XYZ file of N, CA and C in Angstrom:
447
model
N -19.587 -15.649 1.048
C -18.497 -14.878 1.129
C -18.873 -13.378 0.324
N -18.800 -12.341 0.852
C -19.266 -10.981 0.847
C -18.562 -10.474 -0.285
N -18.900 -9.921 -1.491
C -18.513 -8.999 -2.433
C -17.591 -8.058 -2.378
N -17.239 -7.386 -3.203
C -16.468 -6.191 -2.931
C -17.727 -5.544 -3.271
N -18.490 -5.375 -4.230
C -19.216 -4.438 -4.118
C -20.479 -4.806 -2.528
N -20.549 -5.538 -2.444
C -21.152 -5.392 -0.641
C -20.656 -5.049 0.349
N -19.550 -5.024 0.357
C -18.774 -4.706 1.380
C -18.180 -3.124 1.000
N -18.690 -2.607 -0.037
C -18.270 -1.460 -0.269
C -19.240 -0.790 0.119
N -21.121 -1.359 0.029
C -22.271 -0.675 -0.078
C -22.134 -0.705 1.283
N -21.809 -1.655 2.174
C -22.174 -1.851 3.888
C -21.197 -0.628 4.464
N -20.001 -0.337 3.946
C -19.555 0.799 4.295
C -19.891 2.206 4.068
N -20.728 2.516 2.526
C -21.288 3.542 2.188
C -22.523 3.821 3.130
N -22.654 3.191 3.356
C -24.563 2.752 4.732
C -23.728 3.165 5.810
N -23.030 3.089 6.235
C -22.269 3.433 7.873
C -21.528 4.311 7.731
N -21.608 5.389 6.146
C -20.024 6.328 7.068
C -20.977 7.152 6.001
N -20.439 8.835 6.330
C -20.849 10.039 5.468
C -20.424 9.996 4.358
N -19.462 8.937 3.254
C -19.135 9.246 2.247
C -19.518 8.946 1.221
N -20.730 8.848 1.074
C -21.354 8.467 -0.080
C -21.376 8.940 -1.683
N -20.542 9.396 -1.728
C -19.848 10.144 -3.092
C -18.266 9.791 -2.951
N -17.906 8.796 -2.666
C -16.554 8.244 -2.914
C -16.855 6.960 -3.879
N -15.993 6.778 -5.208
C -15.991 6.050 -6.027
C -14.947 5.163 -5.224
N -15.406 3.804 -5.901
C -14.546 2.365 -5.415
C -13.065 2.487 -5.763
N -12.326 2.268 -5.210
C -11.114 2.258 -5.427
C -10.296 0.912 -4.400
N -9.908 0.199 -5.330
C -9.541 -1.647 -5.077
C -7.979 -1.073 -5.079
N -7.481 -1.972 -3.623
C -6.171 -1.859 -3.651
C -5.671 -3.368 -2.743
N -4.512 -3.660 -3.968
C -3.856 -4.762 -3.159
C -2.727 -4.727 -2.913
N -2.210 -5.213 -2.034
C -0.579 -5.096 -1.250
C 0.194 -5.954 -1.944
N 1.407 -5.639 -2.120
C 2.712 -6.694 -2.911
C 1.779 -7.303 -3.969
N 2.611 -8.444 -3.895
C 1.782 -9.415 -5.550
C 1.381 -11.035 -4.592
N 1.260 -11.739 -5.228
C 0.548 -13.133 -4.911
C 0.768 -13.361 -3.967
N 2.375 -13.635 -3.818
C 3.001 -14.184 -2.967
C 3.176 -13.989 -1.512
N 3.113 -12.657 -1.622
C 3.235 -11.752 -0.008
C 1.876 -10.892 0.264
N 0.653 -10.746 -0.598
C -0.381 -9.964 -0.272
C -1.407 -10.571 0.844
N -1.572 -11.620 1.282
C -2.446 -12.177 2.117
C -1.457 -11.942 3.644
N -0.169 -11.808 3.390
C 0.572 -11.187 4.946
C 0.398 -9.841 4.764
N 0.863 -9.346 4.289
C 0.175 -7.684 4.177
C -0.751 -7.264 4.651
N -1.364 -8.049 3.803
C -3.078 -7.408 4.257
C -3.804 -8.096 5.833
N -3.002 -8.678 6.400
C -3.112 -9.484 7.405
C -2.853 -8.034 8.450
N -1.431 -7.889 8.090
C -0.721 -6.728 9.182
C -1.531 -5.889 9.104
N -2.265 -5.185 7.631
C -3.017 -4.241 7.905
C -4.416 -4.065 8.813
N -4.905 -5.401 8.586
C -6.164 -5.507 9.360
C -5.665 -5.478 10.949
N -4.627 -5.931 11.266
C -4.369 -5.865 12.453
C -3.723 -4.721 13.245
N -3.370 -3.603 12.602
C -3.342 -2.815 12.994
C -1.652 -1.950 12.930
N -0.724 -3.548 12.669
C 0.570 -3.481 12.347
C 1.050 -2.682 11.026
N 0.553 -2.531 9.913
C 0.864 -1.858 8.917
C -0.113 -0.676 8.952
N 0.881 0.150 8.610
C -0.397 1.690 8.563
C 0.968 2.326 7.684
N 1.518 1.897 6.771
C 2.060 2.600 5.475
C 2.326 1.382 4.639
N 2.719 1.958 2.995
C 3.020 1.238 1.791
C 3.621 1.889 1.074
N 4.366 1.676 0.238
C 5.849 2.024 -0.885
C 6.230 1.174 -2.075
N 6.193 2.657 -2.829
C 6.204 2.325 -4.337
C 7.396 2.915 -4.711
N 7.775 2.440 -5.703
C 8.634 3.016 -6.922
C 7.733 4.367 -7.674
N 8.098 5.495 -7.718
C 7.439 6.689 -8.419
C 7.184 6.145 -9.918
N 8.048 5.208 -10.262
C 8.209 5.070 -11.945
C 7.268 4.248 -11.928
N 7.109 2.900 -11.386
C 5.586 2.674 -11.142
C 4.531 2.957 -11.640
N 4.531 4.045 -10.812
C 3.025 5.047 -11.259
C 3.218 5.387 -12.519
N 3.934 5.864 -12.884
C 4.673 6.539 -14.163
C 4.117 5.740 -15.442
N 4.661 4.536 -14.862
C 4.509 3.261 -16.235
C 2.758 3.301 -16.122
N 2.304 2.929 -15.058
C 0.756 2.459 -15.011
C -0.123 3.381 -15.184
N 0.576 4.800 -15.281
C -0.375 5.872 -15.506
C -1.084 6.015 -14.344
N -0.955 5.801 -12.801
C -2.051 5.875 -12.211
C -0.972 7.481 -11.485
N -1.906 7.732 -10.867
C -1.926 9.150 -10.023
C -1.232 8.671 -8.785
N -0.342 9.783 -8.323
C 0.232 9.236 -7.303
C -1.016 9.672 -5.913
N -0.731 8.594 -4.891
C -1.541 8.815 -3.947
C -1.847 10.056 -2.971
N -3.385 10.469 -2.338
C -3.387 11.755 -2.248
C -4.078 11.282 -0.908
N -3.528 12.859 0.222
C -4.323 12.323 1.132
C -5.758 12.726 1.324
N -6.603 11.748 1.627
C -7.854 11.631 1.994
C -8.817 10.429 0.890
N -7.899 9.837 0.024
C -8.112 9.286 -0.975
C -8.280 7.598 0.090
N -9.701 6.862 -0.247
C -10.553 5.987 -0.016
C -9.965 4.716 -0.206
N -9.490 3.729 -0.419
C -9.531 2.120 -0.882
C -9.815 1.190 -0.117
N -10.814 0.410 -0.995
C -10.912 -0.697 -0.452
C -9.772 -1.886 -0.575
N -9.305 -2.599 0.491
C -8.295 -3.376 0.566
C -8.701 -4.683 0.550
N -8.188 -5.586 -0.880
C -8.534 -7.128 -0.872
C -7.231 -7.995 -1.121
N -7.716 -9.754 -0.632
C -6.700 -10.041 -0.196
C -6.206 -10.844 -1.528
N -5.647 -11.730 -1.454
C -4.837 -12.243 -2.973
C -5.732 -12.835 -3.811
N -6.895 -13.352 -3.104
C -8.325 -13.934 -3.897
C -9.078 -12.708 -4.528
N -8.511 -11.362 -4.101
C -9.969 -10.425 -4.218
C -11.299 -10.493 -3.378
N -10.714 -11.569 -1.985
C -11.832 -10.950 -1.106
C -11.619 -9.579 -0.274
N -12.976 -8.941 0.002
C -12.451 -7.470 0.638
C -12.116 -7.911 2.291
N -11.430 -7.112 2.968
C -10.643 -7.303 3.798
C -11.125 -5.940 4.737
N -10.937 -4.371 4.331
C -10.848 -3.803 5.134
C -11.089 -2.365 4.028
N -10.710 -1.098 4.746
C -11.027 0.019 3.846
C -10.408 1.041 4.748
N -9.011 1.631 3.928
C -8.345 2.396 4.561
C -8.167 3.996 3.781
N -7.987 4.657 4.355
C -7.912 6.493 4.356
C -6.027 6.592 4.007
N -6.012 7.786 3.218
C -4.835 7.616 3.083
C -4.448 9.249 3.836
N -3.133 9.261 4.953
C -3.111 10.176 5.650
C -2.384 10.881 5.615
N -1.202 10.446 4.873
C 0.039 11.132 4.324
C 0.912 10.792 3.415
N 1.144 11.775 2.431
C 1.992 10.888 1.317
C 3.688 11.640 1.376
N 4.491 10.674 1.477
C 6.239 11.287 1.310
C 7.037 10.886 0.301
N 7.871 11.585 -0.043
C 8.360 11.047 -1.372
C 9.839 11.017 -1.157
N 10.655 9.967 -0.976
C 12.225 10.147 -0.547
C 12.989 8.896 -1.986
N 14.439 9.224 -1.650
C 15.507 8.058 -2.325
C 15.157 6.935 -1.429
N 15.143 5.648 -2.659
C 15.480 4.435 -1.455
C 16.535 4.462 -0.527
N 17.745 5.216 -1.181
C 18.631 5.367 -0.212
C 18.265 6.110 1.920
N 17.443 6.671 1.476
C 17.308 7.913 2.558
C 16.050 7.120 3.174
N 15.476 6.176 2.976
C 14.369 5.654 3.642
C 14.676 5.677 5.127
N 13.445 6.224 5.887
C 13.477 6.426 7.517
C 13.086 5.513 8.436
N 13.308 4.967 9.506
C 13.079 4.065 10.634
C 11.413 4.590 10.535
N 11.376 5.941 10.620
C 9.362 6.003 10.621
C 9.114 5.440 9.643
N 9.268 5.006 8.242
C 8.808 4.234 7.100
C 9.150 3.179 7.596
N 10.092 2.082 7.802
C 10.122 1.182 8.171
C 9.202 0.450 9.315
N 8.803 1.299 10.008
C 8.220 0.828 11.371
C 6.789 0.988 10.542
N 6.255 1.779 10.369
C 4.987 1.972 10.191
C 4.599 0.915 8.955
N 5.528 0.396 8.191
C 5.264 -1.251 7.058
C 5.069 -2.009 8.113
N 5.656 -2.048 8.773
C 4.961 -3.126 9.782
C 5.199 -4.265 9.365
N 6.808 -4.372 8.972
C 7.139 -6.121 8.219
C 8.401 -6.502 9.306
N 8.646 -7.349 9.378
C 9.485 -8.069 9.904
C 10.211 -7.626 11.094
N 11.543 -7.182 11.678
C 11.711 -6.675 12.597
C 11.644 -5.574 12.678
N 10.997 -4.521 11.896
C 10.728 -2.863 11.826
C 11.823 -2.183 11.712
N 12.775 -2.835 11.296
C 14.104 -1.718 10.904
C 14.732 -1.394 9.521
N 15.110 -0.302 9.631
C 15.946 0.176 8.377
C 16.024 -1.060 7.353
N 17.230 -1.586 7.573
C 17.605 -2.518 6.767
C 16.693 -3.852 6.755
N 15.945 -3.922 7.099
C 14.684 -5.143 6.817
C 13.943 -4.697 5.791
N 13.784 -3.505 5.884
C 12.810 -2.708 5.027
C 13.884 -2.461 3.580
N 14.812 -2.304 3.579
C 15.522 -2.409 2.479
C 15.911 -3.367 1.751
N 15.963 -4.617 2.404
C 16.402 -5.666 1.735
C 14.785 -6.368 1.617
N 14.023 -6.330 1.898
C 12.333 -7.068 1.133
C 12.199 -5.941 0.014
N 12.409 -4.964 0.126
C 11.842 -3.720 -0.908
C 12.663 -3.820 -1.713
N 13.861 -4.062 -2.109
C 15.199 -4.139 -3.145
C 14.644 -5.841 -3.940
N 14.319 -6.603 -2.929
C 13.994 -8.174 -3.450
C 12.661 -7.569 -4.020
N 11.723 -7.063 -3.883
C 10.400 -6.802 -4.824
C 10.578 -5.920 -5.819
N 11.369 -4.908 -5.487
C 12.088 -3.821 -6.392
C 12.242 -4.426 -7.555
N 13.396 -5.287 -7.829
C 14.167 -5.391 -8.627
C 13.574 -6.792 -9.574
N 11.988 -6.870 -9.478
C 11.309 -7.778 -10.138
C 10.946 -6.933 -11.150
N 11.449 -5.529 -11.078
C 10.655 -4.477 -12.273
C 11.535 -3.677 -12.737
N 12.875 -4.143 -12.458
C 13.929 -3.321 -12.732
C 14.217 -3.259 -14.301
N 14.214 -3.981 -14.931
C 14.156 -4.115 -16.192
C 12.964 -3.458 -17.241
N 11.962 -3.310 -16.720
C 10.576 -2.827 -16.842
C 10.875 -1.352 -17.265
N 10.909 -1.363 -15.669
C 11.000 0.311 -15.488
C 12.496 0.961 -15.470
N 13.549 0.440 -16.486
C 14.534 0.945 -16.662
C 15.059 1.610 -15.717
N 15.616 0.578 -14.592
C 16.437 1.269 -12.821
C 18.020 0.420 -13.138
N 18.173 1.424 -13.344
C 19.944 1.394 -13.024
C 20.755 1.101 -11.898
N 19.989 2.129 -11.168
C 20.482 2.620 -9.643
C 19.526 2.169 -8.728
N 18.806 0.890 -7.852
C 17.929 1.930 -6.780
C 17.635 2.461 -5.779
N 19.180 2.585 -5.829
C 19.637 3.440 -4.214
C 18.781 4.883 -4.471
N 19.073 5.290 -5.841
C 18.384 6.652 -6.118
C 17.520 6.796 -7.122
N 16.687 5.495 -6.719
C 15.344 5.710 -7.316
C 13.979 6.543 -6.112
N 13.478 7.500 -6.566
C 12.376 7.744 -6.030
C 11.073 6.555 -5.407
N 10.844 6.569 -4.057
C 10.369 6.315 -3.664
C 8.542 6.842 -3.343
N 7.588 6.702 -3.158
C 6.702 6.972 -2.944
C 5.463 6.490 -1.743
N 5.668 6.906 -0.514
C 5.219 6.422 0.510
C 3.948 7.043 1.229
N 2.814 6.009 1.334
C 1.675 6.292 1.445
C 1.199 5.229 3.434
N 0.716 6.783 3.923
C 0.355 6.345 5.525
C -0.940 6.192 5.741
N -1.325 5.448 6.307
C -3.069 5.027 6.196
C -3.427 4.873 7.784
N -4.544 4.927 7.667
C -5.786 4.168 8.792
C -6.909 3.283 8.016
N -6.906 2.219 8.980
C -8.033 1.698 8.809
C -9.737 2.174 8.960
N -10.746 2.201 8.053
C -11.463 3.421 8.692
C -12.597 2.125 8.666
N -12.767 1.008 7.988
C -13.477 0.186 8.199
C -13.536 -1.223 8.034
N -14.130 -2.016 8.620
C -14.001 -3.290 8.307
C -14.748 -4.351 8.866
N -15.559 -5.310 8.545
C -16.350 -6.294 8.885
C -16.265 -6.583 10.078
């Protein structure tokens, strides 16, 4: 099995991005990660959404266009490298069809997006002091796969 470091090194050798710092991305949680990563690798998933409060609570910067990340599965195995192409923010209640389709999950509908994201975000409801999820700001990053083995 190839390690994260070997995968990253292989990417750097084959690209012009030799000054990029390694950033690792895991999508979802342990129970959903492998499914989401499979959608990314297949090209069906080209966006991911998070609560703005989650970035703030973790002290993480909001993704920026051009950011490159190595995507790993639930066991930490490298799968592909993505580049952020666009970042938008909106209230949960205002999710668009474009976002739902780009996320590549379920039937690609707004209703499906809201249902699964509400379930996922509710796990953090108390820790992030969320009173009304519908009014919470969401950060969606659009991305493209730029490298895979």
